[in-house]
Structure formats: structure tokens, C-alpha cells
PDB file of C-alpha atoms and ligand atoms in Angstrom:
ATOM      1  CA  MET A   1     148.620 228.547-101.073  1.00 97.00           C
ATOM      2  CA  LYS A   2     151.901 226.655-101.243  1.00 98.00           C
ATOM      3  CA  LYS A   3     152.799 223.087-101.966  1.00 98.00           C
ATOM      4  CA  ILE A   4     155.533 221.775 -99.719  1.00 98.00           C
ATOM      5  CA  GLU A   5     157.107 218.679-101.160  1.00 98.00           C
ATOM      6  CA  ALA A   6     159.680 217.023 -98.949  1.00 98.00           C
ATOM      7  CA  VAL A   7     161.814 214.044 -99.908  1.00 98.00           C
ATOM      8  CA  ILE A   8     163.040 212.505 -96.673  1.00 98.00           C
ATOM      9  CA  LYS A   9     164.706 209.474 -95.172  1.00 96.00           C
ATOM     10  CA  PRO A  10     161.956 206.884 -94.575  1.00 97.00           C
ATOM     11  CA  PHE A  11     162.750 206.353 -90.881  1.00 97.00           C
ATOM     12  CA  LYS A  12     161.978 210.034 -90.233  1.00 98.00           C
ATOM     13  CA  LEU A  13     158.364 209.789 -91.392  1.00 98.00           C
ATOM     14  CA  ASP A  14     156.736 209.009 -88.031  1.00 97.00           C
ATOM     15  CA  GLU A  15     158.481 211.847 -86.242  1.00 98.00           C
ATOM     16  CA  ILE A  16     157.609 214.308 -89.014  1.00 98.00           C
ATOM     17  CA  LYS A  17     153.997 213.156 -89.032  1.00 97.00           C
ATOM     18  CA  ASP A  18     153.817 213.798 -85.284  1.00 96.00           C
ATOM     19  CA  VAL A  19     155.215 217.330 -85.434  1.00 97.00           C
ATOM     20  CA  LEU A  20     152.963 218.221 -88.372  1.00 96.00           C
ATOM     21  CA  ASN A  21     149.998 216.850 -86.477  1.00 95.00           C
ATOM     22  CA  LYS A  22     150.896 219.124 -83.557  1.00 94.00           C
ATOM     23  CA  LEU A  23     150.939 222.074 -85.968  1.00 93.00           C
ATOM     24  CA  GLY A  24     147.358 221.229 -86.882  1.00 92.00           C
ATOM     25  CA  ILE A  25     148.022 220.131 -90.453  1.00 93.00           C
ATOM     26  CA  GLN A  26     144.728 218.848 -91.878  1.00 88.00           C
ATOM     27  CA  GLY A  27     145.956 216.594 -94.627  1.00 93.00           C
ATOM     28  CA  MET A  28     148.977 215.223 -96.407  1.00 96.00           C
ATOM     29  CA  THR A  29     149.954 212.726 -99.051  1.00 97.00           C
ATOM     30  CA  ILE A  30     152.938 210.452 -98.802  1.00 98.00           C
ATOM     31  CA  THR A  31     154.508 208.296-101.477  1.00 98.00           C
ATOM     32  CA  GLU A  32     157.269 205.725-101.385  1.00 98.00           C
ATOM     33  CA  VAL A  33     159.748 206.942-103.959  1.00 97.00           C
ATOM     34  CA  LYS A  34     163.300 206.287-105.092  1.00 94.00           C
ATOM     35  CA  GLY A  35     165.781 208.919-106.036  1.00 93.00           C
ATOM     36  CA  PHE A  36     169.310 210.161-105.985  1.00 90.00           C
ATOM     37  CA  GLY A  37     171.033 213.405-105.190  1.00 89.00           C
ATOM     38  CA  ARG A  38     174.469 214.652-106.027  1.00 85.00           C
ATOM     39  CA  GLN A  39     176.251 211.519-104.763  1.00 78.00           C
ATOM     40  CA  LYS A  40     174.757 209.632-107.694  1.00 68.00           C
ATOM     41  CA  GLY A  41     176.566 206.345-108.153  1.00 49.00           C
ATOM     42  CA  HIS A  42     178.240 206.619-104.755  1.00 63.00           C
ATOM     43  CA  THR A  43     177.375 204.762-101.599  1.00 62.00           C
ATOM     44  CA  GLU A  44     174.861 205.818 -99.013  1.00 60.00           C
ATOM     45  CA  LEU A  45     173.903 203.949 -95.869  1.00 63.00           C
ATOM     46  CA  TYR A  46     170.350 202.625 -95.913  1.00 62.00           C
ATOM     47  CA  ARG A  47     169.196 200.728 -92.822  1.00 64.00           C
ATOM     48  CA  GLY A  48     172.759 199.878 -91.894  1.00 64.00           C
ATOM     49  CA  THR A  49     173.588 198.169 -95.152  1.00 63.00           C
ATOM     50  CA  GLU A  50     175.791 199.665 -97.800  1.00 60.00           C
ATOM     51  CA  TYR A  51     174.269 199.671-101.255  1.00 56.00           C
ATOM     52  CA  ILE A  52     176.034 200.842-104.380  1.00 62.00           C
ATOM     53  CA  VAL A  53     173.021 201.905-106.401  1.00 63.00           C
ATOM     54  CA  ASP A  54     171.705 204.863-108.279  1.00 76.00           C
ATOM     55  CA  PHE A  55     168.309 204.969-106.594  1.00 86.00           C
ATOM     56  CA  ILE A  56     167.799 205.106-102.814  1.00 89.00           C
ATOM     57  CA  PRO A  57     164.379 204.550-101.183  1.00 93.00           C
ATOM     58  CA  LYS A  58     162.898 207.789 -99.865  1.00 96.00           C
ATOM     59  CA  ILE A  59     159.502 209.034 -98.719  1.00 98.00           C
ATOM     60  CA  LYS A  60     157.923 212.013-100.432  1.00 98.00           C
ATOM     61  CA  ILE A  61     155.532 214.100 -98.346  1.00 98.00           C
ATOM     62  CA  GLU A  62     153.200 216.545-100.100  1.00 98.00           C
ATOM     63  CA  ILE A  63     151.301 219.138 -98.115  1.00 98.00           C
ATOM     64  CA  ILE A  64     149.270 222.058 -99.389  1.00 97.00           C
ATOM     65  CA  VAL A  65     149.051 224.867 -96.845  1.00 97.00           C
ATOM     66  CA  PRO A  66     147.869 228.478 -96.626  1.00 96.00           C
ATOM     67  CA  ASP A  67     150.671 230.954 -97.399  1.00 96.00           C
ATOM     68  CA  ASN A  68     150.875 232.188 -93.816  1.00 95.00           C
ATOM     69  CA  ILE A  69     152.049 228.865 -92.379  1.00 96.00           C
ATOM     70  CA  ALA A  70     154.195 227.644 -95.278  1.00 97.00           C
ATOM     71  CA  ASP A  71     157.487 228.834 -93.761  1.00 97.00           C
ATOM     72  CA  GLU A  72     156.731 227.297 -90.402  1.00 97.00           C
ATOM     73  CA  VAL A  73     155.783 223.954 -91.927  1.00 98.00           C
ATOM     74  CA  ALA A  74     158.903 223.869 -94.101  1.00 98.00           C
ATOM     75  CA  ASN A  75     161.124 224.818 -91.144  1.00 98.00           C
ATOM     76  CA  VAL A  76     159.670 222.127 -88.919  1.00 98.00           C
ATOM     77  CA  ILE A  77     160.154 219.478 -91.608  1.00 98.00           C
ATOM     78  CA  GLU A  78     163.716 220.669 -92.204  1.00 98.00           C
ATOM     79  CA  LYS A  79     164.605 220.551 -88.521  1.00 98.00           C
ATOM     80  CA  THR A  80     162.996 217.159 -87.933  1.00 98.00           C
ATOM     81  CA  ALA A  81     164.349 215.469 -91.074  1.00 98.00           C
ATOM     82  CA  LYS A  82     167.923 216.545 -90.480  1.00 98.00           C
ATOM     83  CA  THR A  83     170.556 214.047 -89.363  1.00 96.00           C
ATOM     84  CA  GLY A  84     173.483 215.997 -90.794  1.00 95.00           C
ATOM     85  CA  LYS A  85     174.488 213.083 -93.031  1.00 92.00           C
ATOM     86  CA  ILE A  86     174.282 212.915 -96.799  1.00 91.00           C
ATOM     87  CA  GLY A  87     170.895 212.020 -98.208  1.00 92.00           C
ATOM     88  CA  ASP A  88     168.821 213.892 -95.626  1.00 95.00           C
ATOM     89  CA  GLY A  89     166.658 215.055 -98.493  1.00 97.00           C
ATOM     90  CA  LYS A  90     165.229 218.204 -99.973  1.00 98.00           C
ATOM     91  CA  ILE A  91     162.178 220.391 -99.615  1.00 98.00           C
ATOM     92  CA  PHE A  92     160.600 221.944-102.683  1.00 98.00           C
ATOM     93  CA  ILE A  93     158.149 224.810-102.236  1.00 98.00           C
ATOM     94  CA  SER A  94     155.872 226.024-104.995  1.00 98.00           C
ATOM     95  CA  ASN A  95     152.731 228.066-105.546  1.00 98.00           C
ATOM     96  CA  VAL A  96     149.352 226.378-105.833  1.00 98.00           C
ATOM     97  CA  ASP A  97     146.657 228.203-107.805  1.00 97.00           C
ATOM     98  CA  ASP A  98     143.567 226.474-106.482  1.00 98.00           C
ATOM     99  CA  VAL A  99     142.231 223.555-104.477  1.00 97.00           C
ATOM    100  CA  ILE A 100     138.832 221.892-104.749  1.00 97.00           C
ATOM    101  CA  ARG A 101     137.228 219.802-102.002  1.00 97.00           C
ATOM    102  CA  ILE A 102     135.350 217.388-104.194  1.00 97.00           C
ATOM    103  CA  ARG A 103     132.544 216.589-101.732  1.00 97.00           C
ATOM    104  CA  THR A 104     131.439 220.193-101.291  1.00 97.00           C
ATOM    105  CA  GLY A 105     132.839 222.023-104.283  1.00 97.00           C
ATOM    106  CA  GLN A 106     134.674 224.393-101.929  1.00 97.00           C
ATOM    107  CA  ARG A 107     137.655 226.133-103.455  1.00 97.00           C
ATOM    108  CA  GLY A 108     140.784 227.927-102.328  1.00 95.00           C
ATOM    109  CA  GLU A 109     142.093 228.096 -98.765  1.00 94.00           C
ATOM    110  CA  GLY A 110     138.706 227.026 -97.414  1.00 93.00           C
ATOM    111  CA  ALA A 111     139.207 223.694 -99.143  1.00 95.00           C
ATOM    112  CA  VAL A 112     142.659 223.146 -97.615  1.00 93.00           C
ATOM    113  CA  SER A 113     141.644 223.019 -93.987  1.00 82.00           C
TER     114      SER A 113
HETATM  115  N1  ATP B 201     167.232 218.270-107.888  1.00 94.33           N
HETATM  116  C1  ATP B 201     166.408 217.323-107.443  1.00 94.33           C
HETATM  117  N2  ATP B 201     165.252 217.106-108.077  1.00 94.33           N
HETATM  118  C2  ATP B 201     164.395 216.144-107.640  1.00 94.33           C
HETATM  119  N3  ATP B 201     164.636 215.367-106.611  1.00 94.33           N
HETATM  120  C3  ATP B 201     165.782 215.536-105.949  1.00 94.33           C
HETATM  121  C4  ATP B 201     166.730 216.520-106.330  1.00 94.33           C
HETATM  122  N4  ATP B 201     167.784 216.456-105.485  1.00 94.33           N
HETATM  123  C5  ATP B 201     167.481 215.490-104.605  1.00 94.33           C
HETATM  124  N5  ATP B 201     166.295 214.922-104.890  1.00 94.33           N
HETATM  125  C6  ATP B 201     165.627 213.856-104.175  1.00 94.33           C
HETATM  126  O1  ATP B 201     165.981 213.977-102.812  1.00 94.33           O
HETATM  127  C7  ATP B 201     166.594 212.778-102.359  1.00 94.33           C
HETATM  128  C8  ATP B 201     167.636 213.112-101.350  1.00 94.33           C
HETATM  129  O2  ATP B 201     168.576 213.979-101.945  1.00 94.33           O
HETATM  130  P1  ATP B 201     169.907 214.271-101.151  1.00 94.33           P
HETATM  131  O3  ATP B 201     169.560 214.642 -99.763  1.00 94.33           O
HETATM  132  O4  ATP B 201     170.858 213.137-101.355  1.00 94.33           O
HETATM  133  O5  ATP B 201     170.411 215.581-101.941  1.00 94.33           O
HETATM  134  P2  ATP B 201     171.900 216.057-102.135  1.00 94.33           P
HETATM  135  O6  ATP B 201     171.842 217.296-102.952  1.00 94.33           O
HETATM  136  O7  ATP B 201     172.711 214.921-102.648  1.00 94.33           O
HETATM  137  O8  ATP B 201     172.357 216.480-100.664  1.00 94.33           O
HETATM  138  P3  ATP B 201     173.403 215.723 -99.710  1.00 94.33           P
HETATM  139  O9  ATP B 201     174.750 216.138-100.174  1.00 94.33           O
HETATM  140  O10 ATP B 201     173.065 216.204 -98.346  1.00 94.33           O
HETATM  141  O11 ATP B 201     173.163 214.244 -99.864  1.00 94.33           O
HETATM  142  C9  ATP B 201     167.095 212.109-103.606  1.00 94.33           C
HETATM  143  O12 ATP B 201     167.201 210.702-103.410  1.00 94.33           O
HETATM  144  C10 ATP B 201     166.025 212.474-104.615  1.00 94.33           C
HETATM  145  O13 ATP B 201     164.922 211.617-104.466  1.00 94.33           O
HETATM  146 MG1   MG B 202     172.873 213.172-101.590  1.00 94.33          MG
END
């Protein structure tokens, strides 16, 4: 299994949720986060206002998926999150050793979906 962690522009969340839903994704976690990329200390447009700050509001999406759909999920997030402007975000992909569905005790891919 893979963990796909995407840090995106907040206004893209609804659209990304919709495309992931169409892919049949069975669960995800989102968090309101703040961060910066390589323009640290420089300006970035956020909701039409120019802020000169280190930390910009972002949304982090975490999804655990079976290996065989990880590429597709990452590609769809990449395509949907992209505006072509700075601050579009990043996608981190890593291996997940195990998953437990607490209610049933199920483990592994069977517990993901
Ligand atoms: N190396 C990193 N580690 C952890 N989080 C990161 C990293 N790089 C970026 N982020 C997170 O992703 C958000 C968006 O990053 P951003 O898209 O600005 O990256 P970038 O490398 O500066 O690319 P760009 O030049 O397109 O802006 C940051 O606000 C931060 O929350
Ligand atoms: Mg940046």
C-alpha cells in the first residue's frame, strides 16, 4: 500500500474530492495546514490578497491506497491541483506497511477499501 500525501491550494479541494470520489476512493483525511516552499519569504497570492509571510494556508490530503492504483490517484491529484502558478503544492508518496480497520480487526489491503 502507498500513502499519497498532497499539499494543495485550498480552493482546489472540492474539485479534487470530486475526481477522487469518481475513482472510487473509499476514504481520505484532510487537514488545514500552513507551509512554505522555495519562495520562502517572498509573496504569493492567496485569495486575491498579497501577503508577505513565511507560512501560506494549504490543505493536506492523505490517502492510503492499494499499490495498483497509487499512480493513477497521484496523477489525478496532480492534474487537478495544477494552476501553473507558484505554490500549486507537492505530492509525497511513501510505502505503508499495514492498516488496521479498528471495528473488525481487518488488516492490510482489505482494511483500506
Ligand atoms: N520539501 C517540502 N517538505 C514539506 N512540505 C513541503 C515541501 N515543499 C513544499 N511543501 C509544502 O507544499 C506547499 C506548497 O509548496 P510549493 O508548491 O510552493 O512548492 P515549491 O517547491 O515552492 O514549488 P513552486 O515553485 O511551484 O511554488 C508548501 O506551502 C508546504 O506546505
Ligand atoms: Mg512555492
